mmCIF file with all atom_site columns, C-alpha atoms in Angstrom:
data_model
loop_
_atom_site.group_PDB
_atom_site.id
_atom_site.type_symbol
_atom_site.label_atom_id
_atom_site.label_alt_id
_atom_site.label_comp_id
_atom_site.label_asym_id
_atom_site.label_entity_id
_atom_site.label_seq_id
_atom_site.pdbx_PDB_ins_code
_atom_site.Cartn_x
_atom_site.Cartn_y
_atom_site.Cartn_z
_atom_site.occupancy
_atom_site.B_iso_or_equiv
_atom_site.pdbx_formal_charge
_atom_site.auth_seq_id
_atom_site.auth_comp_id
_atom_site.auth_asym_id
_atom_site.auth_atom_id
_atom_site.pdbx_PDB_model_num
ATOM 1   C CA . UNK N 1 1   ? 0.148   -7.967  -3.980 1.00 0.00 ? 1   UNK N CA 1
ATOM 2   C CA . UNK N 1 2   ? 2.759   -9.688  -2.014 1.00 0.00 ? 2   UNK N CA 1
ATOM 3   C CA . UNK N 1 3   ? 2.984   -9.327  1.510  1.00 0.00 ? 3   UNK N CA 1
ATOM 4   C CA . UNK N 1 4   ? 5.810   -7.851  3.139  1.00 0.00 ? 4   UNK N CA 1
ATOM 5   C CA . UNK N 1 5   ? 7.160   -10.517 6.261  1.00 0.00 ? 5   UNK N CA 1
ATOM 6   C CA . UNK N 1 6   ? 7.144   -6.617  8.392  1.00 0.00 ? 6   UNK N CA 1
ATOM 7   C CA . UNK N 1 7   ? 9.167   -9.164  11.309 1.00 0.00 ? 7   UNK N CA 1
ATOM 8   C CA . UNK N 1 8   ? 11.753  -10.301 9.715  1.00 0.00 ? 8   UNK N CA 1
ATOM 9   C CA . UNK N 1 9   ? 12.166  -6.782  7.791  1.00 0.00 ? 9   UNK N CA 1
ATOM 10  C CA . UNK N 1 10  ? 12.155  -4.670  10.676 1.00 0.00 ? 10  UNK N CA 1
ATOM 11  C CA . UNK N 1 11  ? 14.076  -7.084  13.248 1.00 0.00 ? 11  UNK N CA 1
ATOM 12  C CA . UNK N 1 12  ? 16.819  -7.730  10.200 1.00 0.00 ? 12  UNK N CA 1
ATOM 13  C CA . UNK N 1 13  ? 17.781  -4.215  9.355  1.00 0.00 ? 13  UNK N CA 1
ATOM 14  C CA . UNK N 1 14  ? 20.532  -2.074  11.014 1.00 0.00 ? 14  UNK N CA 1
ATOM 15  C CA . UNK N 1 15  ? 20.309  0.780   13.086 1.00 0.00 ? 15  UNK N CA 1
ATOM 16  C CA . UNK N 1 16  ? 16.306  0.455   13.240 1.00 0.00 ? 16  UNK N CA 1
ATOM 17  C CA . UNK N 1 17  ? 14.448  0.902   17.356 1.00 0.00 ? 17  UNK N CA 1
ATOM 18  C CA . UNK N 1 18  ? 11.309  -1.219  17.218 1.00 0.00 ? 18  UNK N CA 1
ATOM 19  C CA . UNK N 1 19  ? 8.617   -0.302  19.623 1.00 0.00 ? 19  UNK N CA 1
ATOM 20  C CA . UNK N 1 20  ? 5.194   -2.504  20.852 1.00 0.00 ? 20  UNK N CA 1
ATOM 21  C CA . UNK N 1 21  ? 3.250   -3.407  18.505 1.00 0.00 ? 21  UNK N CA 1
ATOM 22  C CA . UNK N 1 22  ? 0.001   -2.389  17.948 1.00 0.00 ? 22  UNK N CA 1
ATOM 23  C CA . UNK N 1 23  ? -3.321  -3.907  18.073 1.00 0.00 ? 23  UNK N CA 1
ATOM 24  C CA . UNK N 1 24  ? -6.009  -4.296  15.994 1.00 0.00 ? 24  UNK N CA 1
ATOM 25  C CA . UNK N 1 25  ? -8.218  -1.955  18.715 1.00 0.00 ? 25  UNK N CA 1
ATOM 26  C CA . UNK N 1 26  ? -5.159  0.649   18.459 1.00 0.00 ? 26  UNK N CA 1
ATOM 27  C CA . UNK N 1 27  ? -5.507  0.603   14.501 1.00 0.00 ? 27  UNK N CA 1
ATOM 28  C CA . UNK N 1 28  ? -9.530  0.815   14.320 1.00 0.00 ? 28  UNK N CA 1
ATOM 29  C CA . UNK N 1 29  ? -9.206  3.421   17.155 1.00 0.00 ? 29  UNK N CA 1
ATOM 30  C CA . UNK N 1 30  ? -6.814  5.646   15.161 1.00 0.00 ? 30  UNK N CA 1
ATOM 31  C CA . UNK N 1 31  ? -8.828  4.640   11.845 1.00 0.00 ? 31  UNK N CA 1
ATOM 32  C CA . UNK N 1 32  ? -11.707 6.527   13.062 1.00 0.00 ? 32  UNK N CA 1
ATOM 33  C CA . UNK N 1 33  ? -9.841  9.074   14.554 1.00 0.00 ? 33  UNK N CA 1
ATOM 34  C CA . UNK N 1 34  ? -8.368  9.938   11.089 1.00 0.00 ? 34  UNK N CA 1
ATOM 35  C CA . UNK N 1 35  ? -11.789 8.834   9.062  1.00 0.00 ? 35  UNK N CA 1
ATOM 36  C CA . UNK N 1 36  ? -9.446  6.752   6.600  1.00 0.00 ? 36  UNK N CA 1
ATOM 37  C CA . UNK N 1 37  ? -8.474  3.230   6.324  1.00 0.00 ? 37  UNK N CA 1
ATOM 38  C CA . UNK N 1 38  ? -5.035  2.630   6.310  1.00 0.00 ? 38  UNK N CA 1
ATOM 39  C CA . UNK N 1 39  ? -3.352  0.105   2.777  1.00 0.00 ? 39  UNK N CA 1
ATOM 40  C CA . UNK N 1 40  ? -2.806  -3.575  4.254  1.00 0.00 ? 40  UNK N CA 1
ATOM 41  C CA . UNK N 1 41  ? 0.953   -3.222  4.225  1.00 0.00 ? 41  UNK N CA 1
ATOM 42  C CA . UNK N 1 42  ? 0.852   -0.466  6.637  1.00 0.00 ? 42  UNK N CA 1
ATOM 43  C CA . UNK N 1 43  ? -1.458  -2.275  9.245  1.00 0.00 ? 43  UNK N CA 1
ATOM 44  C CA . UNK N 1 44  ? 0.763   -4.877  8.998  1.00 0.00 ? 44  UNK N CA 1
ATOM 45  C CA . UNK N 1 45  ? 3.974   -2.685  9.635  1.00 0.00 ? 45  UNK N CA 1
ATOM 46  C CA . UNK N 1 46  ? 2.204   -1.523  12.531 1.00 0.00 ? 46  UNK N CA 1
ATOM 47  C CA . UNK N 1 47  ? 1.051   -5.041  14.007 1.00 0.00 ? 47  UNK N CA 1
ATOM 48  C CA . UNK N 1 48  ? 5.243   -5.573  14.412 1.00 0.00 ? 48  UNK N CA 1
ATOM 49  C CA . UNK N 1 49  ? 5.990   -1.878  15.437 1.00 0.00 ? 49  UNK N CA 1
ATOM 50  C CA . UNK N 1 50  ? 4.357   0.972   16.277 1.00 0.00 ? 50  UNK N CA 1
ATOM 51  C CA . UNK N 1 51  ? 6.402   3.316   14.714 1.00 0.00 ? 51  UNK N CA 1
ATOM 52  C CA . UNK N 1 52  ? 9.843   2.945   13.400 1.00 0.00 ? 52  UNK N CA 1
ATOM 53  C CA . UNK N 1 53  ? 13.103  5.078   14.962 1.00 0.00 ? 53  UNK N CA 1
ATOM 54  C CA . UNK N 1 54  ? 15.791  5.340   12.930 1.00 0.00 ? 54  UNK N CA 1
ATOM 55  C CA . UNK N 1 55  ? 18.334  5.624   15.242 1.00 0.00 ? 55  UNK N CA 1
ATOM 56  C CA . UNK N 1 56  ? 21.642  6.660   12.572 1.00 0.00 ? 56  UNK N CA 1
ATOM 57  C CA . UNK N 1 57  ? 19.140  9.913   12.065 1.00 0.00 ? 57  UNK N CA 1
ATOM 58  C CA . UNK N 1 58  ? 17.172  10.070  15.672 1.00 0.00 ? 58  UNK N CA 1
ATOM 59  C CA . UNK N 1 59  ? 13.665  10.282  13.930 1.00 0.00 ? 59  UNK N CA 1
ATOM 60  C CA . UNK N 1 60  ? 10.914  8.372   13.545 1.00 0.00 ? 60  UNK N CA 1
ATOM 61  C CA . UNK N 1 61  ? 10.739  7.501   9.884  1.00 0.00 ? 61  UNK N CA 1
ATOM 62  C CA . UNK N 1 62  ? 7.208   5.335   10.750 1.00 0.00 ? 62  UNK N CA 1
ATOM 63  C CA . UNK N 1 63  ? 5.545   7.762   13.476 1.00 0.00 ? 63  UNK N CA 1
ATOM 64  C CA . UNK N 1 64  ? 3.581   6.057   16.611 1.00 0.00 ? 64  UNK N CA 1
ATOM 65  C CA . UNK N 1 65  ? 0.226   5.894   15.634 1.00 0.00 ? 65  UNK N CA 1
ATOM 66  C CA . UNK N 1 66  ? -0.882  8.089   18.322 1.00 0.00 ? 66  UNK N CA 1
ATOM 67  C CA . UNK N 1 67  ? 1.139   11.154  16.404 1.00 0.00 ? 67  UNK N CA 1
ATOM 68  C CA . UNK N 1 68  ? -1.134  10.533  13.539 1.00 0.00 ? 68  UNK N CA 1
ATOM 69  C CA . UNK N 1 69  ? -4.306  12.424  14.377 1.00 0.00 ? 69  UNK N CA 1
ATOM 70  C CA . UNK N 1 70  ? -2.102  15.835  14.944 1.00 0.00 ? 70  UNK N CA 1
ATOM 71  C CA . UNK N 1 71  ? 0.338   15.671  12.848 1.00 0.00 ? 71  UNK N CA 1
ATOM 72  C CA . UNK N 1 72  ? -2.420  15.168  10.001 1.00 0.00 ? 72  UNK N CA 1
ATOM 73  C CA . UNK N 1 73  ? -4.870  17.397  11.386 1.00 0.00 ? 73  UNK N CA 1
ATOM 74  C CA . UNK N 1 74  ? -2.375  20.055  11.455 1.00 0.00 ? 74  UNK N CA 1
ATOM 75  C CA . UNK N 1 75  ? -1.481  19.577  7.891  1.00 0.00 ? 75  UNK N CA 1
ATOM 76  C CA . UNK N 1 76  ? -4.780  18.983  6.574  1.00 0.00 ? 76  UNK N CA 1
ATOM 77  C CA . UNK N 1 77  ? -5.440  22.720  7.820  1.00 0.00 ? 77  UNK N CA 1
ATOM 78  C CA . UNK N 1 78  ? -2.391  24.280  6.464  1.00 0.00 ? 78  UNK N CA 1
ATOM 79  C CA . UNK N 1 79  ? -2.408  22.611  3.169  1.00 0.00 ? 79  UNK N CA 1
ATOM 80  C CA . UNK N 1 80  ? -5.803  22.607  2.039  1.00 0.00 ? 80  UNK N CA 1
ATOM 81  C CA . UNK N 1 81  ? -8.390  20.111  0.690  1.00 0.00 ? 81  UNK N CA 1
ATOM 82  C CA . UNK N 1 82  ? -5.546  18.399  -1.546 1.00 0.00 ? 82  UNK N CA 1
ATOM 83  C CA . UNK N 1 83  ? -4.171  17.448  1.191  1.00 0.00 ? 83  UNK N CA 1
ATOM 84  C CA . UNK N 1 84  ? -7.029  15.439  3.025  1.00 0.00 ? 84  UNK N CA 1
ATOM 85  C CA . UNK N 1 85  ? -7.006  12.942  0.443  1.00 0.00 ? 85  UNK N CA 1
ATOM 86  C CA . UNK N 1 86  ? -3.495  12.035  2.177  1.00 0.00 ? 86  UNK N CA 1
ATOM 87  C CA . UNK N 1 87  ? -2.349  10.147  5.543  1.00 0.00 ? 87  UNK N CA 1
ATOM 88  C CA . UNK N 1 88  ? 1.075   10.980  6.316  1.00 0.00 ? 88  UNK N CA 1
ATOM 89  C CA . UNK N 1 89  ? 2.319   7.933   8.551  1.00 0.00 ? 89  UNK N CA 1
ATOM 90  C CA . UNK N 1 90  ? 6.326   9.085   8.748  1.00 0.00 ? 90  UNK N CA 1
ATOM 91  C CA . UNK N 1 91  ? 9.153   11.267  7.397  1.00 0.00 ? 91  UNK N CA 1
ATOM 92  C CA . UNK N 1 92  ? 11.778  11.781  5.511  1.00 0.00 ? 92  UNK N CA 1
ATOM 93  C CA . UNK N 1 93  ? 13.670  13.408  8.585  1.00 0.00 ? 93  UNK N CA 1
ATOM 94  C CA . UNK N 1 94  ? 13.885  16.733  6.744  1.00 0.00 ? 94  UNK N CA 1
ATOM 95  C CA . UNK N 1 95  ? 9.843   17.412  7.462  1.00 0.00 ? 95  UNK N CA 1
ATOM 96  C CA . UNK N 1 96  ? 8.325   15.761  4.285  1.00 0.00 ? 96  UNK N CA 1
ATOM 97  C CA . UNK N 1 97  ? 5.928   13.404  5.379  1.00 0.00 ? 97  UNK N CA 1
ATOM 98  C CA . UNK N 1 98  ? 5.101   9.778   3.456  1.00 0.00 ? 98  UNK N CA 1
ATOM 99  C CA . UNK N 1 99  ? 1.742   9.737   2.483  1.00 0.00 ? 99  UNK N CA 1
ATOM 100 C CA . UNK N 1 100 ? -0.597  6.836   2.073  1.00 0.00 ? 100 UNK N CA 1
ATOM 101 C CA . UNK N 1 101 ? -3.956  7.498   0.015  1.00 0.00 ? 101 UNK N CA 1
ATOM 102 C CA . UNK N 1 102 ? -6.765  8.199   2.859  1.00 0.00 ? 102 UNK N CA 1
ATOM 103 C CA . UNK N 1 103 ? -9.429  5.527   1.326  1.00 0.00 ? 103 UNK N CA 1
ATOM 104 C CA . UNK N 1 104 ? -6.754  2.617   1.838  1.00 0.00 ? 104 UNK N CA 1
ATOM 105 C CA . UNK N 1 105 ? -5.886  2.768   -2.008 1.00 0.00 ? 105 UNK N CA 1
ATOM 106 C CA . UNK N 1 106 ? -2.252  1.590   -3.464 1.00 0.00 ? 106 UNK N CA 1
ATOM 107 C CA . UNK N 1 107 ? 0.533   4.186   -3.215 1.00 0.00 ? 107 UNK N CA 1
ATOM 108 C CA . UNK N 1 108 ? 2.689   6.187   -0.894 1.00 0.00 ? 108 UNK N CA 1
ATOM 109 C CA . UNK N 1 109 ? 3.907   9.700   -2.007 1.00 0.00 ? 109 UNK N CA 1
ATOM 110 C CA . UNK N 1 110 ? 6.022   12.372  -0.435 1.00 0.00 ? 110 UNK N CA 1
ATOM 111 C CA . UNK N 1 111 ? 4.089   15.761  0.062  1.00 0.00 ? 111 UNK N CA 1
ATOM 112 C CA . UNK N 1 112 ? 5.430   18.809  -0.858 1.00 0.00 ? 112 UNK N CA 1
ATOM 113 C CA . UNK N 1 113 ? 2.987   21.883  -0.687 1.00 0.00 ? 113 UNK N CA 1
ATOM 114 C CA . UNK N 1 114 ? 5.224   23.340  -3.145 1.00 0.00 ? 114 UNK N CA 1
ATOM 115 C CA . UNK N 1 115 ? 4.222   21.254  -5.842 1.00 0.00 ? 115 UNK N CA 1
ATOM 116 C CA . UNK N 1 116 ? 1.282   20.644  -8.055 1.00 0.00 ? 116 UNK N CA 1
ATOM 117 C CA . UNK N 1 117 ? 0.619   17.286  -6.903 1.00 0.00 ? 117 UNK N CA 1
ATOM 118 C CA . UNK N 1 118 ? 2.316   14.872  -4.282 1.00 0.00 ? 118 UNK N CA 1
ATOM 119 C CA . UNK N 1 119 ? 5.291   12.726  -5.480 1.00 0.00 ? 119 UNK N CA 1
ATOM 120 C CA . UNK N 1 120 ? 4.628   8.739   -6.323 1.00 0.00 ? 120 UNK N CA 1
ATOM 121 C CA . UNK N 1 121 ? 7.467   6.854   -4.340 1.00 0.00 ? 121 UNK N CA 1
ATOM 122 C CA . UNK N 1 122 ? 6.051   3.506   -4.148 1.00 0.00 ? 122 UNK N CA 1
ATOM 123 C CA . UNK N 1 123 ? 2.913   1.290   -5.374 1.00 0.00 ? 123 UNK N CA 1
ATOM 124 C CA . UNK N 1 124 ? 2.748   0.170   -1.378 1.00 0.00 ? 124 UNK N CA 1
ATOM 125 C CA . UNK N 1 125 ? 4.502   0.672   1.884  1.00 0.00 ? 125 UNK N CA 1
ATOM 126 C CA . UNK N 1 126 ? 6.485   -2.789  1.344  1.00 0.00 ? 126 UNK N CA 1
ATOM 127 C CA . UNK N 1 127 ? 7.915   -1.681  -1.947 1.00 0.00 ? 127 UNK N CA 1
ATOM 128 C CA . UNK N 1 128 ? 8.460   1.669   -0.306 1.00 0.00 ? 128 UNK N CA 1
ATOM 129 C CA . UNK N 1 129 ? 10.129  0.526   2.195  1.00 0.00 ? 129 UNK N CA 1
ATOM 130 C CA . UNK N 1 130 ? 12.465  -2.272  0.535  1.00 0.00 ? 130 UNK N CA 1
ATOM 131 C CA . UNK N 1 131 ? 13.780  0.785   -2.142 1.00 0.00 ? 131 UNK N CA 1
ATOM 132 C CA . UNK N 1 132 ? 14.653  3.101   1.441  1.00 0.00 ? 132 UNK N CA 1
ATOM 133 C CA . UNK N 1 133 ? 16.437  0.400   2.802  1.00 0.00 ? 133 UNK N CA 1
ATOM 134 C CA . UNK N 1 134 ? 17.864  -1.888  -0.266 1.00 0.00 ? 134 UNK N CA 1
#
């Protein structure tokens, strides 16, 4: 896997809000909160930015990692055990959240409770994020 330089992806690109980064306390914290452990790229994102606002759109496309635990709690609920194999971390500013697998494995999907199974988009958040952006 090659790692994605998060700094100079996130600083570089237009129309993109930063916020504080966040620690490696803030990510354990919200690791146990969720009972999952977040892929490498996405710790990594978040070490540069917690959360990502997309300011052309007025969303968070990364959410703050304290919107995690509710946002995926809520969903977890609604949508079953399918679901709760999933982390949503952002959106797609229509409501469809990004997904990461909950046991830290490759892949990030889009969930749509309409369908069978969630969509692939990416093998990792880096690749994920370069095809959004590129």
């Amino acid at each position: 896997m090659v790692l994605t330089d998060w700094h100079r992806l996130l600083t570089t690109a237009v129309g993109i809000q930063l916020q504080a980064a966040a620690t490696e306390g803030d990510l354990a914290h919200y690791e146990d909160l969720l009972q999952a452990s977040l892929p490498l790229q996405l710790r990594r994102l978040y070490r540069v930015s917690d959360g990502v606002y997309d300011e052309r759109g007025q969303w968070f496309v990364i959410w703050p990692l304290a919107q995690l635990p509710a946002r995926n709690e809520a969903d977890w609920a609604k949508d079953g055990p399918r679901r709760r194999e999933l982390v949503a971390f952002g959106d797609d500013g229509t409501g469809g959240p990004f997904c990461v697998p909950r046991d830290g494995g490759p892949g990030v999907f889009l969930w749509d409770a309409l369908t069978p199974a969630p969509l692939w988009l990416a093998n990792d958040v880096g690749d994920f994020w370069t095809s959004r952006t590129g």
